[in-house]
Coordinates of C-alpha atoms and ligand atoms in Angstrom, one line a residue:
X1 CA 58.5 -75.5 -115.6
X2 CA 55.7 -75.1 -112.6
X3 CA 56.7 -73.0 -110.1
X4 CA 54.0 -72.5 -108.1
X5 CA 54.0 -70.2 -105.3
X6 CA 50.3 -70.5 -103.6
X7 CA 48.4 -73.5 -103.5
X8 CA 45.1 -74.4 -102.9
X9 CA 44.0 -77.7 -101.7
X10 CA 40.6 -78.8 -100.7
X11 CA 39.1 -75.3 -100.0
X12 CA 35.6 -75.2 -98.8
X13 CA 33.9 -71.7 -97.1
X14 CA 30.4 -72.0 -96.1
X15 CA 28.8 -69.2 -95.2
X16 CA 25.3 -70.5 -93.2
X17 CA 25.4 -74.2 -94.4
X18 CA 25.7 -72.7 -98.3
X19 CA 29.9 -73.6 -99.9
X20 CA 30.3 -70.4 -101.2
X21 CA 33.7 -71.6 -102.8
X22 CA 34.7 -74.7 -103.0
X23 CA 38.4 -75.1 -104.5
X24 CA 39.4 -79.2 -105.1
X25 CA 43.2 -78.4 -106.2
X26 CA 44.8 -75.1 -108.0
X27 CA 48.2 -73.6 -108.2
X28 CA 48.9 -70.5 -109.2
X29 CA 52.4 -70.2 -110.8
X30 CA 55.6 -67.4 -110.3
X31 CA 54.9 -64.5 -112.7
X32 CA 51.6 -65.2 -113.8
X33 CA 48.9 -63.1 -114.8
X34 CA 45.8 -65.1 -113.4
X35 CA 42.8 -63.5 -114.4
X36 CA 39.6 -64.8 -112.9
X37 CA 36.2 -64.1 -114.2
X38 CA 32.5 -65.0 -113.3
X39 CA 28.9 -64.1 -113.1
X40 CA 28.2 -61.7 -110.0
X41 CA 27.8 -63.5 -106.7
X42 CA 29.8 -66.5 -108.4
X43 CA 33.2 -66.0 -105.0
X44 CA 35.0 -63.8 -106.6
X45 CA 35.8 -61.8 -104.2
X46 CA 35.4 -64.3 -102.1
X47 CA 38.2 -66.3 -103.6
X48 CA 40.6 -63.5 -103.7
X49 CA 40.1 -63.1 -100.4
X50 CA 41.0 -66.9 -99.9
X51 CA 44.7 -66.2 -101.7
X52 CA 45.3 -62.9 -100.5
X53 CA 45.2 -64.2 -97.1
X54 CA 42.6 -61.3 -95.7
X55 CA 40.5 -65.1 -94.7
X56 CA 41.2 -68.0 -93.5
X57 CA 39.0 -70.8 -94.3
X58 CA 38.2 -73.6 -91.8
X59 CA 38.8 -76.1 -94.1
X60 CA 41.0 -77.0 -96.6
X61 CA 45.7 -76.1 -96.8
X62 CA 47.1 -73.1 -98.9
X63 CA 50.2 -73.8 -98.9
X64 CA 53.1 -70.5 -100.1
X65 CA 55.7 -71.2 -101.8
X66 CA 55.1 -75.5 -101.6
X67 CA 55.1 -74.4 -96.9
X68 CA 51.1 -75.0 -95.5
X69 CA 50.1 -71.9 -93.6
X70 CA 48.8 -72.0 -90.5
X71 CA 47.5 -68.7 -88.4
X72 CA 50.5 -67.9 -87.1
X73 CA 52.7 -67.9 -90.2
X74 CA 49.7 -66.2 -91.9
X75 CA 50.7 -62.8 -91.4
X76 CA 53.6 -63.0 -92.4
X77 CA 53.1 -63.9 -95.6
X78 CA 50.3 -61.9 -96.2
X79 CA 52.8 -59.0 -95.8
X80 CA 55.1 -60.2 -98.8
X81 CA 51.1 -58.9 -100.6
X82 CA 49.3 -56.1 -102.0
X83 CA 45.3 -55.7 -102.7
X84 CA 44.6 -52.7 -104.4
X85 CA 39.9 -52.9 -104.2
X86 CA 37.5 -51.5 -106.8
X87 CA 37.6 -48.6 -103.9
X88 CA 40.4 -47.1 -103.4
X89 CA 39.9 -46.6 -100.0
X90 CA 42.7 -43.9 -99.3
X91 CA 43.4 -42.4 -95.8
X92 CA 42.4 -38.4 -95.3
X93 CA 46.2 -37.2 -95.9
X94 CA 48.0 -36.5 -98.9
X95 CA 49.2 -38.5 -102.0
X96 CA 52.7 -38.3 -100.9
X97 CA 51.6 -39.6 -97.0
X98 CA 49.3 -42.2 -99.0
X99 CA 51.3 -43.6 -100.9
X100 CA 55.0 -43.6 -97.6
X101 CA 52.5 -45.1 -95.4
X102 CA 53.1 -49.0 -95.9
X103 CA 57.1 -47.8 -96.0
X104 CA 56.6 -46.1 -92.8
X105 CA 54.6 -48.4 -91.0
X106 CA 57.7 -50.9 -91.7
X107 CA 59.8 -48.1 -90.1
X108 CA 62.1 -47.5 -93.2
X109 CA 65.0 -45.1 -93.5
X110 CA 63.4 -41.5 -94.0
X111 CA 65.6 -41.3 -96.9
X112 CA 64.4 -45.0 -98.3
X113 CA 60.7 -43.5 -98.1
X114 CA 61.4 -40.0 -100.3
X115 CA 63.3 -41.9 -103.3
X116 CA 60.5 -45.0 -103.1
X117 CA 57.9 -42.4 -103.4
X118 CA 58.9 -40.6 -105.6
X119 CA 60.2 -42.9 -108.1
X120 CA 56.7 -44.7 -107.7
X121 CA 54.3 -41.7 -108.0
X122 CA 57.0 -41.1 -111.4
X123 CA 56.1 -44.7 -112.1
X124 CA 51.8 -43.8 -112.3
X125 CA 52.4 -40.2 -113.3
X126 CA 50.9 -38.7 -110.4
X127 CA 53.9 -36.7 -109.0
X128 CA 52.3 -33.3 -109.8
X129 CA 49.5 -34.7 -107.4
X130 CA 52.1 -35.1 -104.3
X131 CA 50.8 -32.7 -102.2
X132 CA 47.4 -33.0 -103.2
X133 CA 44.7 -34.1 -100.5
X134 CA 43.5 -37.3 -101.4
X135 CA 39.8 -36.6 -101.1
X136 CA 40.1 -34.3 -104.1
X137 CA 41.4 -36.9 -106.5
X138 CA 39.4 -37.6 -109.4
X139 CA 38.4 -41.4 -109.3
X140 CA 41.0 -42.3 -112.1
X141 CA 44.1 -40.1 -110.4
X142 CA 43.0 -42.5 -106.5
X143 CA 43.3 -45.3 -108.3
X144 CA 46.5 -44.5 -109.1
X145 CA 47.8 -43.9 -106.0
X146 CA 45.9 -46.8 -104.8
X147 CA 48.0 -49.0 -107.1
X148 CA 51.2 -46.9 -106.2
X149 CA 50.7 -47.4 -102.6
X150 CA 50.6 -51.3 -103.5
X151 CA 53.7 -51.4 -105.8
X152 CA 55.9 -49.5 -103.6
X153 CA 55.8 -52.4 -101.2
X154 CA 57.8 -54.9 -104.0
X155 CA 55.0 -57.3 -103.2
X156 CA 55.1 -61.3 -104.0
X157 CA 51.6 -61.3 -105.4
X158 CA 49.5 -58.0 -106.7
X159 CA 45.7 -58.5 -105.6
X160 CA 43.3 -56.5 -107.7
X161 CA 39.6 -56.7 -107.1
X162 CA 37.9 -55.1 -110.1
X163 CA 39.9 -52.1 -109.9
X164 CA 39.3 -50.0 -112.8
X165 CA 35.5 -50.9 -112.6
X166 CA 33.8 -47.4 -111.5
X167 CA 36.3 -45.6 -114.3
X168 CA 35.2 -44.4 -118.1
X169 CA 36.3 -46.6 -120.5
X170 CA 39.6 -43.8 -121.6
X171 CA 40.1 -43.7 -117.8
X172 CA 40.5 -47.4 -118.2
X173 CA 42.4 -48.3 -120.7
X174 CA 45.1 -45.4 -120.0
X175 CA 45.9 -47.7 -116.3
X176 CA 45.8 -50.8 -117.5
X177 CA 47.9 -49.8 -120.4
X178 CA 50.8 -48.0 -117.2
X179 CA 49.7 -51.3 -114.4
X180 CA 50.7 -53.7 -117.1
X181 CA 54.3 -52.4 -118.2
X182 CA 54.3 -51.9 -114.4
X183 CA 53.6 -55.5 -113.3
X184 CA 55.3 -57.2 -116.8
X185 CA 58.5 -54.8 -116.1
X186 CA 58.7 -56.2 -112.5
X187 CA 57.5 -59.7 -112.9
X188 CA 55.2 -59.3 -110.3
X189 CA 52.8 -62.1 -110.3
X190 CA 49.1 -61.0 -110.4
X191 CA 45.2 -62.0 -109.4
X192 CA 43.1 -59.7 -111.3
X193 CA 39.7 -60.5 -111.5
X194 CA 37.2 -58.7 -113.5
X195 CA 33.8 -58.9 -115.2
X196 CA 35.2 -57.3 -118.3
X197 CA 36.2 -59.5 -121.1
X198 CA 38.3 -56.9 -122.8
X199 CA 39.9 -55.9 -119.8
X200 CA 40.9 -59.7 -119.1
X201 CA 42.1 -60.0 -122.6
X202 CA 44.8 -57.3 -122.6
X203 CA 45.6 -57.7 -119.0
X204 CA 46.0 -61.7 -118.5
X205 CA 47.9 -64.6 -119.6
X206 CA 45.7 -67.7 -117.7
X207 CA 42.4 -67.1 -116.9
X208 CA 40.2 -69.2 -114.0
X209 CA 36.0 -68.9 -114.7
X210 CA 34.0 -68.9 -111.5
X211 CA 31.0 -69.8 -111.2
X212 CA 28.6 -71.4 -108.3
X213 CA 32.1 -70.8 -106.0
X214 CA 33.7 -73.3 -108.3
X215 CA 36.5 -72.9 -110.7
X216 CA 34.5 -74.3 -114.1
X217 CA 37.4 -73.4 -116.9
X218 CA 41.1 -72.3 -116.1
X219 CA 43.8 -72.3 -118.6
X220 CA 45.1 -70.0 -121.1
X221 CA 43.1 -67.0 -121.6
X222 CA 43.1 -67.0 -125.3
X223 CA 42.5 -71.0 -124.9
X224 CA 39.5 -71.0 -123.0
X225 CA 38.0 -68.0 -124.5
X226 CA 38.7 -69.5 -127.8
X227 CA 36.8 -73.2 -126.7
X228 CA 34.9 -73.1 -123.6
X229 CA 33.8 -76.3 -122.2
X230 CA 30.3 -77.4 -120.8
X231 CA 30.4 -75.5 -117.5
X232 CA 32.0 -71.6 -119.2
X233 CA 30.1 -71.8 -122.3
X234 CA 26.9 -70.1 -121.3
X235 CA 28.8 -67.0 -119.4
X236 CA 31.7 -67.2 -122.9
X237 CA 29.3 -67.7 -124.5
X238 CA 27.1 -64.5 -123.9
X239 CA 30.0 -62.4 -124.2
X240 CA 31.2 -63.3 -127.4
X241 CA 27.9 -63.1 -128.9
X242 CA 27.9 -59.2 -127.9
X243 CA 31.3 -58.5 -128.9
X244 CA 30.6 -60.6 -132.8
Ligands
ADP1 N1 30.4 -62.5 -95.4 C1 29.4 -63.3 -95.9 N2 28.1 -62.9 -95.4 C2 27.7 -63.5 -96.3 N3 27.3 -64.0 -97.4 C3 28.6 -63.4 -98.0 C4 29.8 -63.4 -97.2 N4 30.8 -63.3 -98.2 C5 30.3 -63.5 -99.3 N5 28.7 -63.9 -99.5 C6 27.8 -64.9 -100.4 O1 29.0 -65.4 -101.2 C7 28.6 -65.3 -102.7 C8 29.7 -64.9 -103.1 O2 30.5 -63.4 -102.9 P1 31.5 -62.8 -103.4 O3 32.8 -63.5 -103.2 O4 31.6 -61.6 -102.8 O5 30.7 -63.0 -105.2 P2 31.6 -62.1 -106.4 O6 32.9 -61.5 -106.1 O7 31.4 -63.0 -107.7 O8 30.3 -61.3 -106.9 C9 27.6 -64.4 -102.2 O9 26.5 -65.4 -103.1 C10 27.3 -63.6 -101.6 O10 26.6 -62.9 -101.0
MG2 MG1 33.6 -59.1 -106.1

């Protein structure tokens, strides 16, 4: 049954009179693990920023739980989301403090913060790093802290923009398994941007192919990959050729 948590209608984002994102209609369903794949410069990050309300489009409507968002309600809705990017952008403080920060800003009690930080450090297998300074972490450790910092907010939607692109293969595989477990166990609606077919196949249930700022194909991940339409065939075909 359909239960859209976010919807885009007639979105058009232009930069210097060039359209970089054009979406007539797109719905993200509650509980969906959506993958977004496409070539460099296709507009993937722009789409993520639009869905996550980090940038409000000048043209079109975004709805959260069927209610249109305006400049006034955007901030309140944005607080229900969490975003993790390729660069973890940790602050100049300990791992513990980085993970605690979101709750501190929300004025949660010291006890709640302590309990939740311990819990999420444990989930992401970084309890032993609690006192370590964020700048002294490996890439994989930093990304674990980044994800703990996002999940501790219990977001309604988790947005991931190529979070594993800079990691070596074994680190990436382990982290993919862990984050997939977490989002499944918490039933967190997730938007996952990647240019890596392996990540997409493993992590997502649905897949949108974005090319030239437009969603050329959308559906269950295995269907889109097995039966690319004319518009996405070249892009997906190159991947299939490489892996066959
Ligand atoms: N603020 C901006 N100013 C100018 N051009 C931009 C801006 N943001 C994105 N673009 C352009 O829009 C297109 C899509 O960018 P982006 O969403 O980052 O693509 P992707 O994440 O798929 O690589 C690119 O051609 C990029 O150069
Ligand atoms: Mg990008």
